[in-house]
Tab-separated table of C-alpha atoms and ligand atoms in Angstrom:
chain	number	residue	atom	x	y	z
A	226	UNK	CA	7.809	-25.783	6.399
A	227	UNK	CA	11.203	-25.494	6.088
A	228	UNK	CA	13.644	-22.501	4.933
A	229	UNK	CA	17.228	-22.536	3.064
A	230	UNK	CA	19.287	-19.676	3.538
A	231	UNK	CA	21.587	-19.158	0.373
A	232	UNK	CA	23.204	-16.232	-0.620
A	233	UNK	CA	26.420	-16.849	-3.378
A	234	UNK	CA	28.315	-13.746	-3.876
A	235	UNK	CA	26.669	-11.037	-6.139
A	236	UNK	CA	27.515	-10.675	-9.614
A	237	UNK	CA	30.490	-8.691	-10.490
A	238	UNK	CA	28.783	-5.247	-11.552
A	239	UNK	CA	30.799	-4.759	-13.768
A	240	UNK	CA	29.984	-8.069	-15.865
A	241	UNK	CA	26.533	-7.922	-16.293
A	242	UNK	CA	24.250	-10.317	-16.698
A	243	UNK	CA	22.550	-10.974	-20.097
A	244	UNK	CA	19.559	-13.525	-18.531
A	245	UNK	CA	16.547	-11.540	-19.046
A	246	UNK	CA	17.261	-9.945	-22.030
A	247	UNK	CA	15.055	-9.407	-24.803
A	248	UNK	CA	16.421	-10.405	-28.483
A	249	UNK	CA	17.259	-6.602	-29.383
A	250	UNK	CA	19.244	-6.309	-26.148
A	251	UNK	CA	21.658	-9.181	-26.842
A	252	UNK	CA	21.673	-8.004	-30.378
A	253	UNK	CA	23.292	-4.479	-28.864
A	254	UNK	CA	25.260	-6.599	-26.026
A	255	UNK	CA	26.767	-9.129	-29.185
A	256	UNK	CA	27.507	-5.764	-31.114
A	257	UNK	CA	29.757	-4.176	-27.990
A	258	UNK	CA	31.411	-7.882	-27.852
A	259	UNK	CA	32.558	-7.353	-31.385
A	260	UNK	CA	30.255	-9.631	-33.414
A	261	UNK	CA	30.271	-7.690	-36.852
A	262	UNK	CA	26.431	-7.070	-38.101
A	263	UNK	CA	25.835	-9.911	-40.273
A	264	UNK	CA	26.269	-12.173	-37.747
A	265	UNK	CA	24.687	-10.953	-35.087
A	266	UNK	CA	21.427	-11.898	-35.972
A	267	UNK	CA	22.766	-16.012	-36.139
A	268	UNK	CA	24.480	-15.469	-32.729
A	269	UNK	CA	21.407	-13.692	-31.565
A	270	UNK	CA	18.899	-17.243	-32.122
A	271	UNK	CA	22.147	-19.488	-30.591
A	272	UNK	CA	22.752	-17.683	-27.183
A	273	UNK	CA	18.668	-17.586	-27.238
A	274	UNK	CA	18.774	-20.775	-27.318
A	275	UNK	CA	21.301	-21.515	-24.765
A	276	UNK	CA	20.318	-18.960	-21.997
A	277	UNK	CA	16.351	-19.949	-22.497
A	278	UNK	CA	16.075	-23.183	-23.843
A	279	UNK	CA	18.587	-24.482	-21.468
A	280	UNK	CA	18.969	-22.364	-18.724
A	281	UNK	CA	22.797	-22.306	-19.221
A	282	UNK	CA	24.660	-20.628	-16.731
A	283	UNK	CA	28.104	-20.588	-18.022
A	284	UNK	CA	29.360	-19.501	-21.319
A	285	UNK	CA	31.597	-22.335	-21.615
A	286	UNK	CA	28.539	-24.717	-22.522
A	287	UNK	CA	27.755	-23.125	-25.512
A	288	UNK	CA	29.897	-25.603	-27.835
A	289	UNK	CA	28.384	-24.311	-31.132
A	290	UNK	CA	29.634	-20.584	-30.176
A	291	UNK	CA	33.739	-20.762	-31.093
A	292	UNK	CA	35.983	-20.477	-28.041
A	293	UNK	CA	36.870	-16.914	-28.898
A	294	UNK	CA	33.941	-15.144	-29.166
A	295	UNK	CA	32.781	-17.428	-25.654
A	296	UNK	CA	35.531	-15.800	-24.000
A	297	UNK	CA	35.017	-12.263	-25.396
A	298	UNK	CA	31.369	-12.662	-24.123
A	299	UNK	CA	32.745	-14.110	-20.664
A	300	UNK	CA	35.322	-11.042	-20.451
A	301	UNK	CA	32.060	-8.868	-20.391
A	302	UNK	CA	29.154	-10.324	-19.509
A	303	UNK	CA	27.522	-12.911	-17.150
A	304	UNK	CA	25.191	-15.574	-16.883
A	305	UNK	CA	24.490	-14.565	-13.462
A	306	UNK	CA	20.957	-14.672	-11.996
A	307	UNK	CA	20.077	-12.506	-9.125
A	308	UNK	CA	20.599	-13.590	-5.527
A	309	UNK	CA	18.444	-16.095	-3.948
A	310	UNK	CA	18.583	-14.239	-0.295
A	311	UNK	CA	15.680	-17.120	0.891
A	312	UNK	CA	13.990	-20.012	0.478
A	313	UNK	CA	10.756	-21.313	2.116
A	314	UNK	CA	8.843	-24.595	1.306
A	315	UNK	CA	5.766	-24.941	2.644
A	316	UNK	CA	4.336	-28.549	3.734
A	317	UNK	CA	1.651	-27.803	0.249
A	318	UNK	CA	4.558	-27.765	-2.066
A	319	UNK	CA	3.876	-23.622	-2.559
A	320	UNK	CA	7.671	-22.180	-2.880
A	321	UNK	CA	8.660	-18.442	-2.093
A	322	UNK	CA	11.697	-16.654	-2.678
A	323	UNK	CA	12.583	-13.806	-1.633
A	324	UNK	CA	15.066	-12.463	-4.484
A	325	UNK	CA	17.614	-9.586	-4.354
A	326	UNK	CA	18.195	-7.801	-7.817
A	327	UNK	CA	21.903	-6.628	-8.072
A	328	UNK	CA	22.658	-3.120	-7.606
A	329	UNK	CA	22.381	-0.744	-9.692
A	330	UNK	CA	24.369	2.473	-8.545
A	331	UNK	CA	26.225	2.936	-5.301
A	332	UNK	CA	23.619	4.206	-2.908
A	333	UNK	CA	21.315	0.951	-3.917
A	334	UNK	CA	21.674	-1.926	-1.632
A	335	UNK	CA	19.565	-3.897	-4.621
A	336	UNK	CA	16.107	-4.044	-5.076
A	337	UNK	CA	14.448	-7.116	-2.706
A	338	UNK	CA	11.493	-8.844	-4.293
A	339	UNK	CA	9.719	-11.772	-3.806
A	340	UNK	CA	7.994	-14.791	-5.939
A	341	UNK	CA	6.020	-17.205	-5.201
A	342	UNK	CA	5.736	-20.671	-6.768
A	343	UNK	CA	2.234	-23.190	-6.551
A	344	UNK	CA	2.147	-26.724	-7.701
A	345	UNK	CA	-1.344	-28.314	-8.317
A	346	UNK	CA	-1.749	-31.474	-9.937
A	347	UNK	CA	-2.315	-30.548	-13.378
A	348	UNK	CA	-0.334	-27.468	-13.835
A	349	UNK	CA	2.784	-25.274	-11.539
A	350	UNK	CA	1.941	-21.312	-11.449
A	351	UNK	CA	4.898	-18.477	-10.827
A	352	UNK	CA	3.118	-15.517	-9.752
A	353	UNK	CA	5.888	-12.555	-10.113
A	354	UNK	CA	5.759	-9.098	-9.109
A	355	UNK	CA	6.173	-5.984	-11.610
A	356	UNK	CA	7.033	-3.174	-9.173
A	357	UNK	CA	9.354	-2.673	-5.894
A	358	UNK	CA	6.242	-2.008	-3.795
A	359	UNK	CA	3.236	-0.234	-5.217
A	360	UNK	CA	1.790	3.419	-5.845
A	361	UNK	CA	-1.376	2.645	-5.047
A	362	UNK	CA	-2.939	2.244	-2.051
A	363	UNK	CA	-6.017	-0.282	-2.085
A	364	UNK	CA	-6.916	-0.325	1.986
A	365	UNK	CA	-6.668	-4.036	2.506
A	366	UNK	CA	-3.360	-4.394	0.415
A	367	UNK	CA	0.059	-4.852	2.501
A	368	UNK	CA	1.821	-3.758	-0.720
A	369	UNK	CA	0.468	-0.468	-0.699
A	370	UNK	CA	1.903	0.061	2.882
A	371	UNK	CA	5.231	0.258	0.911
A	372	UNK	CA	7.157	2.734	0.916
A	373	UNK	CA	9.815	1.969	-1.298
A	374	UNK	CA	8.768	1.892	-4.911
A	375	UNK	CA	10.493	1.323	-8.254
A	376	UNK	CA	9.629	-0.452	-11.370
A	377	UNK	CA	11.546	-3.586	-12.377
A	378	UNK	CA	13.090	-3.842	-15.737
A	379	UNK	CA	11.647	-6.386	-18.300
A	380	UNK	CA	14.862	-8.111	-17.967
A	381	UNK	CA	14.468	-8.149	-13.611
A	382	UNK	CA	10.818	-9.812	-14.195
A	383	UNK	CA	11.943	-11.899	-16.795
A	384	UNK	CA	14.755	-13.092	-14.587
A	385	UNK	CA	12.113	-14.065	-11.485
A	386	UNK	CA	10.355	-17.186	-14.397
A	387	UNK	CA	14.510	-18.480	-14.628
A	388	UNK	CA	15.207	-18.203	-10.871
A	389	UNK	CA	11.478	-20.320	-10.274
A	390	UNK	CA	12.930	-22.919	-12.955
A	391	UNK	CA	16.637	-22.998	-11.783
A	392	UNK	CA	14.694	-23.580	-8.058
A	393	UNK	CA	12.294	-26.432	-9.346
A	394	UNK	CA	14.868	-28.286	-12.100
A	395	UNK	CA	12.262	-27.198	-14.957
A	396	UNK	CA	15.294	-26.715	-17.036
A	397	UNK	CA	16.304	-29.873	-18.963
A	398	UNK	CA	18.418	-32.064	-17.731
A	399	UNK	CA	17.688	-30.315	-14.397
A	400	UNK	CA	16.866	-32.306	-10.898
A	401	UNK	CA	13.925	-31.697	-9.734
A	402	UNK	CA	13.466	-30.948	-5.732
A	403	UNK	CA	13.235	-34.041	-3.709
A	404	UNK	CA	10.262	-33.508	-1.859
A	405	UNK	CA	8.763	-34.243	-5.519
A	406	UNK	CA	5.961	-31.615	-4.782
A	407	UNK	CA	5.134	-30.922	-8.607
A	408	UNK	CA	2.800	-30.963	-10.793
A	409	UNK	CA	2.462	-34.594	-11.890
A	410	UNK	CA	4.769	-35.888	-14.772
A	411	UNK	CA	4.177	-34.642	-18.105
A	412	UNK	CA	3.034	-31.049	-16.868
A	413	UNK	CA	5.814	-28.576	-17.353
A	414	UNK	CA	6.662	-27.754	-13.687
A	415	UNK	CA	6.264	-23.643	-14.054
A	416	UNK	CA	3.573	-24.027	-16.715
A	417	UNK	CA	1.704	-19.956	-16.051
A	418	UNK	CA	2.966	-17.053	-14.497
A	419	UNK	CA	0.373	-14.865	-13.429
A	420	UNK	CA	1.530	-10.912	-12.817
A	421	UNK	CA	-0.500	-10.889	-8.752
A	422	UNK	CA	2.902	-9.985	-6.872
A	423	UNK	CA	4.019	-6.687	-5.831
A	424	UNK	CA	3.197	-3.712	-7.943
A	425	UNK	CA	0.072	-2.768	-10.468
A	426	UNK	CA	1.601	-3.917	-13.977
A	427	UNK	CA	-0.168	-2.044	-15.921
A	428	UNK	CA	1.832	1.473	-14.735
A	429	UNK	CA	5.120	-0.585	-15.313
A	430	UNK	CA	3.179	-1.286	-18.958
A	431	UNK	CA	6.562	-1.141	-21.363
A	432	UNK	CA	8.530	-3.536	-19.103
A	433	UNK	CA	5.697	-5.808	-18.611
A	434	UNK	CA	4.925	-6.401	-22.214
A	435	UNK	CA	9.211	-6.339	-23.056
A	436	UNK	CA	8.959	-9.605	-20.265
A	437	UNK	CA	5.864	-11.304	-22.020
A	438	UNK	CA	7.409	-11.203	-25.172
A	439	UNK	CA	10.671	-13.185	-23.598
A	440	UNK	CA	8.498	-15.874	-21.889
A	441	UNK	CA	6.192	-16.382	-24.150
A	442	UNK	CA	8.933	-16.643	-27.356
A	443	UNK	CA	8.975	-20.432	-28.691
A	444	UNK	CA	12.572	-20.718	-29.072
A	445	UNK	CA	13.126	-20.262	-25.822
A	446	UNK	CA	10.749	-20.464	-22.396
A	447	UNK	CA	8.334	-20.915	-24.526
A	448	UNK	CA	4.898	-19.960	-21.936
A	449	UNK	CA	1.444	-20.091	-24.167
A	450	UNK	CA	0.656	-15.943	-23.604
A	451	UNK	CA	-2.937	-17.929	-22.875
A	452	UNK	CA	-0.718	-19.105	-19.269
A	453	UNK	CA	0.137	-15.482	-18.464
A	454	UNK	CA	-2.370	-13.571	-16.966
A	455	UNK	CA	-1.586	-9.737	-16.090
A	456	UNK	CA	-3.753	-8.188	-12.775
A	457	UNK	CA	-4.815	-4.761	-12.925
A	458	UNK	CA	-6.815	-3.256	-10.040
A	459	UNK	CA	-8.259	-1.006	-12.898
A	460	UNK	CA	-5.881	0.921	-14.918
A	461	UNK	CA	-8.327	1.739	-17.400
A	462	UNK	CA	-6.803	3.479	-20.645
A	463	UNK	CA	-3.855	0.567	-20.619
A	464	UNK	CA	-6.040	-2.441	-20.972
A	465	UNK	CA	-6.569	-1.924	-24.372
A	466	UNK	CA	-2.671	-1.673	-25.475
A	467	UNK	CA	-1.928	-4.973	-22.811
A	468	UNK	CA	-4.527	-6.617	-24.701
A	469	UNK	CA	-3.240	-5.444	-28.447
A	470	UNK	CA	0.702	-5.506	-27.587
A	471	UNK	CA	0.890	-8.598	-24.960
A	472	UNK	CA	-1.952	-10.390	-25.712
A	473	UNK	CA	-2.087	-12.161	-22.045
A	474	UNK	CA	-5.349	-13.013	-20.098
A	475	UNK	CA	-6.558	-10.339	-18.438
A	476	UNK	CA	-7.631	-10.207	-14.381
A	477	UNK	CA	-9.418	-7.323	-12.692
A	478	UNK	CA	-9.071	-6.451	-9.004
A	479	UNK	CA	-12.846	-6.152	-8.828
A	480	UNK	CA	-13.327	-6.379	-5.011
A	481	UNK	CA	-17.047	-4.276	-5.263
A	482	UNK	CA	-19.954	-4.147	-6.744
A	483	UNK	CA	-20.762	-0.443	-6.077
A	484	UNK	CA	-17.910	2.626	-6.559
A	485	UNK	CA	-18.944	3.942	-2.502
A	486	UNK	CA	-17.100	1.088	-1.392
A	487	UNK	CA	-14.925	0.368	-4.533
A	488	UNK	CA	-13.206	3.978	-4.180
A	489	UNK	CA	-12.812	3.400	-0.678
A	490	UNK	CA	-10.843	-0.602	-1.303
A	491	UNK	CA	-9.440	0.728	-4.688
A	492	UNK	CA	-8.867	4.018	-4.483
A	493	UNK	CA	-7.883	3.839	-8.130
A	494	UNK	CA	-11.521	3.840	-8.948
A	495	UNK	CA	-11.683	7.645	-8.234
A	496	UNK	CA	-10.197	7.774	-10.987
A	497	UNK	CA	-11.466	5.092	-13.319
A	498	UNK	CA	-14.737	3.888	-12.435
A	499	UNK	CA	-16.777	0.627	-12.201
A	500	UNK	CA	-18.657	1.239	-15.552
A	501	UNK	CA	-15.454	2.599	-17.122
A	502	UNK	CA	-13.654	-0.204	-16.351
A	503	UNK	CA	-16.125	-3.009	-17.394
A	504	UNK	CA	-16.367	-1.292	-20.543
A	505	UNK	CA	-12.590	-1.783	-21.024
A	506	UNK	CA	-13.130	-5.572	-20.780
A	507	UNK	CA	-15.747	-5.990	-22.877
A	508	UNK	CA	-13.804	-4.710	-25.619
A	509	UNK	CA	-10.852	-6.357	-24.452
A	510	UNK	CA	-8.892	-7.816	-27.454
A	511	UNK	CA	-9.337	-11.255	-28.228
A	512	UNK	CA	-11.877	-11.847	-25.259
A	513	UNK	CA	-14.333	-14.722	-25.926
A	514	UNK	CA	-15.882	-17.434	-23.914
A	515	UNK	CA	-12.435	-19.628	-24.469
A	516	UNK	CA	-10.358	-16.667	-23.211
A	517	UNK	CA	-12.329	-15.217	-20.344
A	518	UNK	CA	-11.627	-12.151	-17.816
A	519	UNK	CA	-10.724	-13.194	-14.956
A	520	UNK	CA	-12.257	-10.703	-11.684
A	521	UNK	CA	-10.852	-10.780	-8.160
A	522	UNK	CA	-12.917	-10.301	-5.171
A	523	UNK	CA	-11.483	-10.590	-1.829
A	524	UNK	CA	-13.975	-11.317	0.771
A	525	UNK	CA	-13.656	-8.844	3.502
A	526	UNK	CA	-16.149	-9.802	6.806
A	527	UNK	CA	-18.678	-7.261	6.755
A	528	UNK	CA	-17.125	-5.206	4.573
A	529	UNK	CA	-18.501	-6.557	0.657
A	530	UNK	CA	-19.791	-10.258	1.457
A	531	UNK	CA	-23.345	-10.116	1.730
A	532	UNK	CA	-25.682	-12.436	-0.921
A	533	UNK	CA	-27.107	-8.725	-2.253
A	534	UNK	CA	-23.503	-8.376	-2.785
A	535	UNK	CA	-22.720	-11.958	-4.865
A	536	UNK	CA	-26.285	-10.954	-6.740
A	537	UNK	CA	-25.248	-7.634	-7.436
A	538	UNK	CA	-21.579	-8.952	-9.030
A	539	UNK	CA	-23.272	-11.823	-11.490
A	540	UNK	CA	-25.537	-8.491	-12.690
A	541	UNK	CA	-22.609	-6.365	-13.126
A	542	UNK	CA	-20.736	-8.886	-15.353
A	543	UNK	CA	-23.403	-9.961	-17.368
A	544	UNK	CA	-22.335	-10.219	-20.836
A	545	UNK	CA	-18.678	-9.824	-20.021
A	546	UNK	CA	-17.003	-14.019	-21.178
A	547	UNK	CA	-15.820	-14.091	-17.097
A	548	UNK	CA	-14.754	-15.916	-14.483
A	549	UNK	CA	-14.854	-15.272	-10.603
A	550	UNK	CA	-11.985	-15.860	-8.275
A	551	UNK	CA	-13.205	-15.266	-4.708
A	552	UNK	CA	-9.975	-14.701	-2.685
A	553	UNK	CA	-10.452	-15.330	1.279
A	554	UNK	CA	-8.243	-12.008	2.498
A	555	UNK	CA	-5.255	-12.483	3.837
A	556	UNK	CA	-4.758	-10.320	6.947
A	557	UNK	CA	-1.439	-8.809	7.873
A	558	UNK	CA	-0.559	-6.752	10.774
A	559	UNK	CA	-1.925	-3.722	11.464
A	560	UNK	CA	-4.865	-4.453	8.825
A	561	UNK	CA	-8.504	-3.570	10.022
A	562	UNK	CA	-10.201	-5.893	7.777
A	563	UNK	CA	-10.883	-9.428	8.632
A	564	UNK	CA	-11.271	-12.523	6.448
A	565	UNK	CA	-15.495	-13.324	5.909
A	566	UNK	CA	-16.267	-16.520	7.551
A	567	UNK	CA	-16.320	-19.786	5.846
A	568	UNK	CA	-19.991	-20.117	5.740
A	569	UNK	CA	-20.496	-16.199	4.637
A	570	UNK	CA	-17.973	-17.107	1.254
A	571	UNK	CA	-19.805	-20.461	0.841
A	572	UNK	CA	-23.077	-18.772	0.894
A	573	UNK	CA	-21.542	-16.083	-1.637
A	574	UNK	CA	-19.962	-18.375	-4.176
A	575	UNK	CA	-23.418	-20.590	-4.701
A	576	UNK	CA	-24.622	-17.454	-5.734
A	577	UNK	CA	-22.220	-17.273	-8.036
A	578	UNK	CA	-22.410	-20.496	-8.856
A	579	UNK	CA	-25.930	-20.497	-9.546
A	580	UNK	CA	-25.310	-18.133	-12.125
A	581	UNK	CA	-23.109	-20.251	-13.831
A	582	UNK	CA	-19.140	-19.419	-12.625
A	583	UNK	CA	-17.369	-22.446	-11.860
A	584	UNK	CA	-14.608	-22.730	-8.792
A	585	UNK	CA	-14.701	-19.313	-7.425
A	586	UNK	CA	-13.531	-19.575	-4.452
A	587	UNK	CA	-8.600	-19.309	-4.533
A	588	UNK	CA	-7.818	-22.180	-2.304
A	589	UNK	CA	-5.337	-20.062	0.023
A	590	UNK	CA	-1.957	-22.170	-0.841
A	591	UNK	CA	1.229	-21.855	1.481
A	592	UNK	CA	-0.643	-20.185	4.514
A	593	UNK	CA	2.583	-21.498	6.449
A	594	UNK	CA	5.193	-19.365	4.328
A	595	UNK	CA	2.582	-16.158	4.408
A	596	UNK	CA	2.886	-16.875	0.500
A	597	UNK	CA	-0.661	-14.794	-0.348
A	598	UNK	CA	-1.184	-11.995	-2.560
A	599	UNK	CA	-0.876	-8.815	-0.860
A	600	UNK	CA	1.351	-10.746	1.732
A	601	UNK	CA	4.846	-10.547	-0.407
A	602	UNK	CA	7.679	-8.983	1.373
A	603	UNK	CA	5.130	-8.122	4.433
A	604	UNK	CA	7.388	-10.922	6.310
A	605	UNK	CA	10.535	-10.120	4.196
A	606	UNK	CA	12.409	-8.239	7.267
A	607	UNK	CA	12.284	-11.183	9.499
A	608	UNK	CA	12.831	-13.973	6.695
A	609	UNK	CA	15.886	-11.929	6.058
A	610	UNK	CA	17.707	-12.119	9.695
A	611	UNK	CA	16.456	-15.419	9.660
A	612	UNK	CA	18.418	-16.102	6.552
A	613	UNK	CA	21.690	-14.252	7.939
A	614	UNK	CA	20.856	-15.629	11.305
A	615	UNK	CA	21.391	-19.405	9.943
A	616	UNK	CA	24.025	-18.513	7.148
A	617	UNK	CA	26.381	-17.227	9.725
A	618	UNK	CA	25.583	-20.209	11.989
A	619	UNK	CA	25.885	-22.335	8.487
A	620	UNK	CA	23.362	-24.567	8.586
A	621	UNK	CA	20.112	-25.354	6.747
A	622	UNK	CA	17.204	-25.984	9.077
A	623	UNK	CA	15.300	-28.976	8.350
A	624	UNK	CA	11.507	-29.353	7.924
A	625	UNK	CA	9.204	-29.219	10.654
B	825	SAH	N1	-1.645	-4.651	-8.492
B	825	SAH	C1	-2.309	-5.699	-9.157
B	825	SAH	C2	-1.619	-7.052	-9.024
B	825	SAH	C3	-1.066	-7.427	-7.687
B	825	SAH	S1	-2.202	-7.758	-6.388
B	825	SAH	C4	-3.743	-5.787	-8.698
B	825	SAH	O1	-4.094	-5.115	-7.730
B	825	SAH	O2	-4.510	-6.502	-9.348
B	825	SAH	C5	-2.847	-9.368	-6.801
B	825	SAH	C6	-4.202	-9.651	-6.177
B	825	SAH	O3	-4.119	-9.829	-4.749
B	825	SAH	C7	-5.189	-8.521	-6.374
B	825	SAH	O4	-6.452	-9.000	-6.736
B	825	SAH	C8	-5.229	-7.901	-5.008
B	825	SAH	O5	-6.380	-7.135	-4.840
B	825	SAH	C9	-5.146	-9.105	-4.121
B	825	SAH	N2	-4.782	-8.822	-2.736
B	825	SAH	C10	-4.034	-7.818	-2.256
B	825	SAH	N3	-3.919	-7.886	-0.921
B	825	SAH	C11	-4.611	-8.977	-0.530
B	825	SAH	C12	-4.857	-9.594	0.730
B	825	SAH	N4	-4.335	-9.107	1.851
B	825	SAH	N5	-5.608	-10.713	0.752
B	825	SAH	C13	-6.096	-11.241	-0.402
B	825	SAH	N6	-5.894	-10.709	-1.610
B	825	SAH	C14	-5.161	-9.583	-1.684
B	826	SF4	FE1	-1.037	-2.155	-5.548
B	826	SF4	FE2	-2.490	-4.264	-6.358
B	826	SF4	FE3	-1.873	-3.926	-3.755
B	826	SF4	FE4	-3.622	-2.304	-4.911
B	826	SF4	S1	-3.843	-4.518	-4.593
B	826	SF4	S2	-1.937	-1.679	-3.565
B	826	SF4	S3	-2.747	-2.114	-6.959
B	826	SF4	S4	-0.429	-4.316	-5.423
């Protein structure tokens, strides 16, 4: 594992940044700059182009914009992405970054996120968070510890998919890293972004769909919406409009079979129940066997592991097109759960398996870097005086 310590000067605030934006956004942002209406819309598609397509980071590239109208955009905006604060490899190729969003009034120091970044052979997946932290409070969730929380703007989660492709050369005419761990050649390096960062999505639902509709747009980053999944732990009455107004895959923070123990891991389900919430998916929009619902269960030793259990869950999603994604927990300190033992999740995914599921069980990835779900930020303080510790010594430390 190594880690690269980073951190260019933040954006002028007073130039903002137009990476992120959505096309009606740099319509407005072209319209302040002085491009008259008919235009706009023909300016809109090239600097679409430019900023998504090709990842440009100065105006000056953008040789079929005329050098006045370059400059007028330069005098106002930027191309500026936010702050890489750190970097960590781990030996597995899985990438984190812990990412500082600029400012946005005096008494913020700028949000702190982080993404996280997995090569396999045959594809590269950016999972992204949606919130600073997270309302909710599942019990074995670090996240929910938070105390901080804030939504990010479509433009802030948008911005996370072009700092993962800056980081990996997935931009053309890009290098790509030089420890070459990628997905092999002819596999688009960041080729799904699944929403299983910080925050619930679905009560950030406007931004979240806003970002979608930037990825997924063909002139540009161009992500199949069938690449993009969204993870709810359950909030019930906006699957529906994800499904209708995003159209991404859908993934359910299942974690029980019974609502005892489901209000006690989700304490969402108080509020939305197990039946409630299948019921959602089944009339989830433009489910089908080739576009299945993905459900999370994280095995918890003791706690929701037992073969009754795995029996129990293939009963409960009967009829529902699914798939099951058994997640070994990740613990973090202070946690009372434990991880199940190997043989306990072995003996629970044949179950499922049985029943016809294929690969349940999440490989953990970038154990090294703490890179899990539910992990994100919960090392953040000390990656951060690491990262000031080695920039003000200047040096980058090499891998281990
Ligand atoms: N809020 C959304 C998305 C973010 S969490 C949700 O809850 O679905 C992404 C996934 O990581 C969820 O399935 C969550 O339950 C799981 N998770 C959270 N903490 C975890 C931990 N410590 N170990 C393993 N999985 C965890
Ligand atoms: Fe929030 Fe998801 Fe963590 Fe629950 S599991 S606290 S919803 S981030």
């Amino acid at each position: 594992m190594h880690l690269q310590a980073s951190i260019p000067p933040h954006p002028s605030p007073d130039r903002p940044s137009l990476v992120g934006l959505g096309r009606p956004q740099l319509a407005s942002a072209l319209a302040a700059a002085g491009v008259p209406a008919r235009e706009r819309n023909m300016r809109v598609a090239q600097l679409w182009h430019w900023v998504y397509f090709h990842g440009a980071e100065d105006f000056e590239h953008m040789l079929n914009i005329g050098k006045p109208l370059r400059a007028a955009l330069a005098e106002r905006y930027s191309l500026a992405r936010p702050q890489v604060v750190a970097e960590q490899v781990s030996t597995d190729g899985t990438r984190k970054w812990l990412v500082r969003m600029p400012p946005t009034g005096a008494l913020d120091r700028g949000a702190e996120i982080e993404c996280v970044y997995i090569p396999e052979s045959d594809r590269g997946t950016l999972c992204v968070s949606s919130q600073v932290g997270c309302t909710l409070t599942c019990t074995f969730c670090h996240t929910g510890t938070q105390r901080l929380v804030r939504n990010l703007t479509a433009q802030e989660i948008v911005q996370q998919l072009i700092v993962a492709r800056d980081r990996i050369g997935d931009f053309p005419g890009r290098a790509p890293p030089k420890d070459g761990l990628l997905p092999a050649a002819g596999t688009r390096a960041v080729s799904n972004v699944v929403f299983m960062g910080m925050g619930e999505p679905l009560y950030n639902f406007e931004n979240v769909r806003d970002a979608v509709t930037v990825m997924s747009d063909g002139d540009g980053l161009s992500l199949s919406k069938r690449r993009i999944t969204v993870s709810t732990s359950g909030v019930v009455p906006q699957i529906g409009p994800l499904g209708r107004e995003a159209a991404t895959m859908l993934a359910i923070s299942l974690h029980a079979v019974t609502d005892d123990l489901r209000d006690e891991l989700v304490p969402l389900n108080r509020k939305y129940p197990i039946r409630e919430l299948l019921d959602a998916c089944r009339s989830y929009p433009g489910v089908s066997n080739a576009r299945r619902i993905t459900f999370e269960y994280v095995m918890l030793k003791g706690v929701n592991d037992t073969p009754a259990e795995a029996r129990a869950l293939v009963r409960l999603l009967k009829g529902i097109p699914a798939k099951i994604n058994l997640i070994p927990f990740n613990p973090w300190p202070g946690t009372k759960y434990e991880c199940s033992e190997w043989t306990t999740i072995e003996r629970f995914s044949d179950i499922v398996f049985s029943a016809g599921y294929a690969s349940p069980v999440r490989t953990p990835r970038g154990r090294d870097i703490l890179a899990a779900c539910g992990q994100l930020k919960s090392e953040t303080e000390k990656m951060r005086a690491r990262a000031r510790m080695m920039l003000e010594e200047s040096l980058v430390l090499g891998a281990d």
